[in-house]
Amino acid sequence: MQKELMMGNHAIALAAIDAGVTFVSGYPGTPATEVVETVYKNKTDDIYVEWSVNEKVALEVAAGASYSGCRSIVAMKQVGLNACSDPAMNLSYIGVRGGMVIVVADDPGPISSQTEQDTRNFALYSKLPLFDPSSPEEAYTMTQKAFEISEKYETPVILRPTTRVCHSYAGVRRNKISLEPLKKGFEKDNKWVCFPALSYLNHLKVEKRFADLKKEFESLLYCQQYGWGNTLILSSGVNGAYVKEAIQCLDLQEEQYIFMQVATIPMPESAIVSLMDKIEKIVVVEELDGVIERQIYYLYGKTGLTAPRIYGKISGDMKAAGENTVDEIIDLLRKVFAIPELAENHPGTRDKAEGKKAVLCAGCPHRAAFYTVKRAMKDQKAVFCGDIGCYTLGKAEPLNMVDTCLCMGAGITIGLGIQKVNPDDIVFSFIGDSTFFHSGIQGILNGIYNNGKLTIIILDNGLTAMTGGQPTPETGANLCQSPQTVKIEQVLAGLGVQEISVVSPYSLNEGIDIIRKTAVLDGIKAIIFRSPCKKKQVAKKMVKVNEEVCNGCGFCIQELGCPAMTLGKGFIQIDKTDCNGCGLCTMVCQRQAILQIGGEYE
Amino acid sequence: MNEFIIAGIGGQGVITCSRLILETALEKGLEVRSAETIGMAQRGGSVLSHVRIGEQIYSPFIPVGKADEVISMDLAEALRNQRYLKCSGVAQTPDHTDRESLLAKTMLRSDINFNCYDMENEWKKTGTKRNTNIMMLGIVFSDGRYLISEKDIEKTLIKRYSGEIKKRMLEALVLGAEFSRKGKRIR
């Protein structure tokens, strides 16, 4: 077959299809989102795909499918694994029948995440096997290998790409593999029920499985050794590609090094052990945590050999946090191989300049909602708890309307806690529609149950915006099902929320009024700001600046920070390609210099 | 190997631009690799794509001081990413009304070519601002310096798009090629 252009996430999805996957679930999260989307775009009729409401649910529905002999893939970002670590840990004991691959995308940097956690640690913790691809090509072959291993050992297998594999493009050749067909249907068996007595026996099985896999992984192609020198270079994931590039740049010769990827957990040990007494230096190139490095120290301790000089994260030779670059690896290898630095031959700056920060889009309904609450609570002692989504950007000046942000759904629960110990504060929690369904509901239930006091602002833009506009239970129209819709106000009423209002974020005065009235009430109250995401809007109402009236005071920019507005020569300029015509600026200008004149942008 | 940094602000078509290069190069039998910014930064933040085409490419990233060209949708972003350029590398960017003040803030490297194109009038006349990314491709690939040409990109556009969008993109590509002859070189 010809090579196709695909990013790592496409490769994972297509490899799953080519391995006979029939059940796919997940929750959107950068950098994993495209896995589920790509299966959906390329699926055949026998493949079921859903966006689940959260990662815990996604893993559990896939477990049900796997118990019934379906091959399944579940995709999430690394923090999603925190939300589903309960079923993931238990599945390590209970096991699966149809092959199950859990794609957990780590995010060194982090580029779009809350933590730099390393999923390889979870593999060691849960004793689930893990594959760590270095390129889209490997993401493809490892996904297929993961299904094979999953069925052979009846265990879920974690595939852990990082952002630079997920969102990196390459030409990849597809290859259908023929795994043993599975008998479909759920068969009752005691093994599906976790009892302490069974868990003891399962623990023994898990330990044996881990030991067996260590041997199984010795023979993998990914463990190939390059070179025959006395410096051992080990790498994890995409760092393998960086190391190869660095070796090429420095023109290192094969008699100088041995290079090997450590592509799995458990780590295949025997190849490394056989080298341990011969090598003089070890370089470990990995991101996030020093997982391989720690295992190397352990191997020297276990074998009683004296460890050589080890260059890695734990030793302090590589930085503790953030993403690695080829340049840094070149610098490290220069140090290890004592290669002098070449004279700088490109003058000018090599310093990293600060880039433009992300902002809420022009016309974003979240800006209007934040601004409404800000105006309503001017001069009041109010706390604004935020949550995860585009609206975390409400933290930025000039809005500055996010005082806390912890994890999905925590805006509500942290708000409850803050209010309990600061009873005189007016506490608001902002939550998006998708986050509300993900894990906001439990917090609201807790607030009702424990007599909390909180004003919940639900920013309902009708989709999961940050990750590219996936559906939510409210919009229905999920991937494979006929649309079933769940209204947020019905859920709130069902939970026992007495005071529920729905308002447009663009009705500034009405919104201010409702907020002031609602905030002083006792109990759990909700105000839904409902307006679709501007990314999905086609028609855009035109806004015009009356250049004779505008005096260029810049008040609108200071208040709103809308990216479509700039201060020109004595008056405000609105960029027609950016402006979405929301009209918020027309309500803010004190001179009525900005007008919505009817008509739409071309 | 040809190495391109594609730079811009979220929403300016950086990702489309890099994918068109990759797809065209793969079609020509070249090896390709890229790294892209997707996600939060796309909300109006700085966006960067590393694009490498040729053979024996390991890393998706271009090391600092190695890129042949910085293809930017925005002058400030071109300045910000000049460090990626090799000695005598080229930065290509639409001109900006604030050019002088931007240049006053950032020191321009003396060993690179920094080309600005006055596109403002063209944008107004033809409504092509949305297709700046394609115009930039026309500028970069029209004189046959690289492993793929403007004609190759044209083929990809014809294959990938249809209707009005295709028409506008093809026009933008031609416009870009014309622009390549009237770049305003700064220093």
CSV table of N, CA, C and O in Angstrom, one decimal, chain A residues 277-324:
chain,number,residue,atom,x,y,z
A,277,ASP,N,27.9,-4.3,32.4
A,277,ASP,CA,29.3,-4.3,32.9
A,277,ASP,C,30.3,-3.8,31.8
A,277,ASP,O,31.5,-3.7,32.1
A,278,LYS,N,29.9,-3.6,30.6
A,278,LYS,CA,30.8,-3.2,29.5
A,278,LYS,C,30.8,-1.7,29.3
A,278,LYS,O,31.8,-1.1,28.8
A,279,ILE,N,29.7,-1.1,29.6
A,279,ILE,CA,29.6,0.4,29.2
A,279,ILE,C,30.1,1.3,30.2
A,279,ILE,O,30.1,1.0,31.4
A,280,GLU,N,30.6,2.4,29.7
A,280,GLU,CA,31.3,3.4,30.6
A,280,GLU,C,30.4,4.6,31.0
A,280,GLU,O,30.6,5.2,32.0
A,281,LYS,N,29.4,4.9,30.1
A,281,LYS,CA,28.5,6.0,30.4
A,281,LYS,C,27.1,5.6,29.9
A,281,LYS,O,27.0,4.8,29.0
A,282,ILE,N,26.1,6.1,30.6
A,282,ILE,CA,24.7,5.9,30.1
A,282,ILE,C,24.1,7.3,30.0
A,282,ILE,O,24.1,8.1,30.9
A,283,VAL,N,23.4,7.5,28.9
A,283,VAL,CA,22.7,8.7,28.7
A,283,VAL,C,21.2,8.3,28.6
A,283,VAL,O,20.9,7.4,27.7
A,284,VAL,N,20.3,8.9,29.4
A,284,VAL,CA,18.9,8.6,29.3
A,284,VAL,C,18.2,9.8,28.9
A,284,VAL,O,18.2,10.8,29.6
A,285,VAL,N,17.5,9.8,27.7
A,285,VAL,CA,16.8,11.0,27.2
A,285,VAL,C,15.3,10.7,27.2
A,285,VAL,O,14.8,9.9,26.5
A,286,GLU,N,14.7,11.4,28.2
A,286,GLU,CA,13.2,11.2,28.3
A,286,GLU,C,12.6,12.5,28.8
A,286,GLU,O,13.3,13.4,29.3
A,287,GLU,N,11.3,12.6,28.6
A,287,GLU,CA,10.6,13.8,29.1
A,287,GLU,C,9.7,13.4,30.2
A,287,GLU,O,9.5,12.2,30.5
A,288,LEU,N,9.2,14.4,30.9
A,288,LEU,CA,8.3,14.3,32.1
A,288,LEU,C,9.1,13.7,33.2
A,288,LEU,O,9.8,14.4,33.9
A,289,ASP,N,9.0,12.4,33.5
A,289,ASP,CA,9.7,11.8,34.7
A,289,ASP,C,10.9,11.0,34.2
A,289,ASP,O,10.9,10.5,33.1
A,290,GLY,N,11.8,10.8,35.1
A,290,GLY,CA,13.0,9.9,34.8
A,290,GLY,C,12.6,8.4,35.0
A,290,GLY,O,13.2,7.8,35.9
A,291,VAL,N,11.7,8.0,34.2
A,291,VAL,CA,11.1,6.6,34.5
A,291,VAL,C,12.2,5.5,34.1
A,291,VAL,O,12.4,4.6,34.8
A,292,ILE,N,12.8,5.7,32.9
A,292,ILE,CA,13.8,4.7,32.5
A,292,ILE,C,15.0,4.8,33.4
A,292,ILE,O,15.6,3.8,33.8
A,293,GLU,N,15.4,6.1,33.6
A,293,GLU,CA,16.6,6.3,34.5
A,293,GLU,C,16.5,5.6,35.8
A,293,GLU,O,17.4,4.9,36.3
A,294,ARG,N,15.3,5.7,36.4
A,294,ARG,CA,15.1,5.1,37.7
A,294,ARG,C,15.2,3.6,37.6
A,294,ARG,O,15.8,2.9,38.5
A,295,GLN,N,14.7,3.0,36.5
A,295,GLN,CA,14.8,1.6,36.3
A,295,GLN,C,16.2,1.1,36.1
A,295,GLN,O,16.6,0.0,36.5
A,296,ILE,N,17.1,2.0,35.5
A,296,ILE,CA,18.5,1.7,35.3
A,296,ILE,C,19.2,1.6,36.7
A,296,ILE,O,19.9,0.7,37.0
A,297,TYR,N,18.9,2.6,37.5
A,297,TYR,CA,19.5,2.6,38.9
A,297,TYR,C,19.1,1.3,39.6
A,297,TYR,O,19.9,0.7,40.3
A,298,TYR,N,17.8,1.0,39.4
A,298,TYR,CA,17.3,-0.2,40.1
A,298,TYR,C,18.0,-1.5,39.6
A,298,TYR,O,18.4,-2.3,40.4
A,299,LEU,N,18.3,-1.5,38.2
A,299,LEU,CA,18.9,-2.7,37.7
A,299,LEU,C,20.4,-2.8,38.2
A,299,LEU,O,20.8,-3.9,38.5
A,300,TYR,N,21.1,-1.7,38.4
A,300,TYR,CA,22.4,-1.8,39.0
A,300,TYR,C,22.3,-2.2,40.4
A,300,TYR,O,23.2,-3.0,40.9
A,301,GLY,N,21.3,-1.7,41.1
A,301,GLY,CA,21.2,-2.1,42.5
A,301,GLY,C,20.9,-3.6,42.6
A,301,GLY,O,21.5,-4.3,43.4
A,302,LYS,N,20.0,-4.1,41.8
A,302,LYS,CA,19.6,-5.5,41.8
A,302,LYS,C,20.8,-6.4,41.4
A,302,LYS,O,20.9,-7.5,42.0
A,303,THR,N,21.6,-6.0,40.4
A,303,THR,CA,22.6,-6.9,40.0
A,303,THR,C,23.9,-6.7,40.8
A,303,THR,O,24.8,-7.5,40.7
A,304,GLY,N,24.0,-5.7,41.6
A,304,GLY,CA,25.1,-5.5,42.4
A,304,GLY,C,26.3,-4.9,41.7
A,304,GLY,O,27.4,-4.8,42.2
A,305,LEU,N,26.1,-4.5,40.4
A,305,LEU,CA,27.2,-3.9,39.6
A,305,LEU,C,27.3,-2.5,40.0
A,305,LEU,O,26.4,-1.9,40.5
A,306,THR,N,28.5,-1.9,39.7
A,306,THR,CA,28.7,-0.5,40.0
A,306,THR,C,28.2,0.3,38.8
A,306,THR,O,28.6,0.1,37.7
A,307,ALA,N,27.3,1.2,39.1
A,307,ALA,CA,26.8,2.0,38.1
A,307,ALA,C,27.8,3.0,37.5
A,307,ALA,O,28.6,3.6,38.3
A,308,PRO,N,27.8,3.1,36.2
A,308,PRO,CA,28.7,4.1,35.6
A,308,PRO,C,28.1,5.5,35.7
A,308,PRO,O,27.1,5.7,36.4
A,309,ARG,N,28.7,6.5,35.2
A,309,ARG,CA,28.1,7.9,35.2
A,309,ARG,C,26.9,7.8,34.4
A,309,ARG,O,26.9,7.4,33.2
A,310,ILE,N,25.8,8.2,35.0
A,310,ILE,CA,24.5,8.2,34.2
A,310,ILE,C,24.0,9.7,34.0
A,310,ILE,O,24.0,10.5,35.0
A,311,TYR,N,23.7,10.0,32.8
A,311,TYR,CA,23.3,11.4,32.5
A,311,TYR,C,21.8,11.3,32.2
A,311,TYR,O,21.4,10.7,31.2
A,312,GLY,N,21.0,12.0,33.0
A,312,GLY,CA,19.6,12.0,32.8
A,312,GLY,C,18.9,13.1,33.6
A,312,GLY,O,19.5,14.1,33.9
A,313,LYS,N,17.6,12.9,33.9
A,313,LYS,CA,16.9,13.9,34.6
A,313,LYS,C,17.2,13.8,36.1
A,313,LYS,O,17.4,14.9,36.7
A,314,ILE,N,17.3,12.6,36.6
A,314,ILE,CA,17.5,12.4,38.1
A,314,ILE,C,18.9,12.9,38.4
A,314,ILE,O,19.1,13.6,39.4
A,315,SER,N,19.8,12.7,37.5
A,315,SER,CA,21.2,13.1,37.8
A,315,SER,C,21.4,14.6,37.6
A,315,SER,O,22.4,15.2,38.0
A,316,GLY,N,20.3,15.3,37.1
A,316,GLY,CA,20.4,16.7,36.9
A,316,GLY,C,21.0,17.2,35.6
A,316,GLY,O,21.2,18.4,35.4
A,317,ASP,N,21.3,16.2,34.7
A,317,ASP,CA,21.9,16.6,33.4
A,317,ASP,C,20.9,17.1,32.4
A,317,ASP,O,21.2,17.7,31.4
A,318,MET,N,19.7,16.6,32.6
A,318,MET,CA,18.6,17.1,31.7
A,318,MET,C,17.6,17.8,32.6
A,318,MET,O,17.4,17.5,33.8
A,319,LYS,N,16.9,18.8,32.0
A,319,LYS,CA,16.0,19.7,32.9
A,319,LYS,C,14.9,18.8,33.5
A,319,LYS,O,14.5,17.8,32.9
A,320,ALA,N,14.4,19.3,34.6
A,320,ALA,CA,13.4,18.5,35.3
A,320,ALA,C,12.0,18.6,34.7
A,320,ALA,O,11.2,17.7,34.8
A,321,ALA,N,11.7,19.7,34.0
A,321,ALA,CA,10.3,19.9,33.5
A,321,ALA,C,10.4,20.4,32.1
A,321,ALA,O,11.5,20.9,31.6
A,322,GLY,N,9.3,20.3,31.4
A,322,GLY,CA,9.2,20.9,30.0
A,322,GLY,C,9.6,19.9,29.0
A,322,GLY,O,10.1,18.8,29.2
A,323,GLU,N,9.4,20.4,27.7
A,323,GLU,CA,9.7,19.6,26.6
A,323,GLU,C,11.2,19.6,26.2
A,323,GLU,O,11.8,20.7,26.3
A,324,ASN,N,11.7,18.5,25.7
A,324,ASN,CA,13.1,18.5,25.2
A,324,ASN,C,13.2,19.0,23.8
A,324,ASN,O,12.2,18.9,23.1
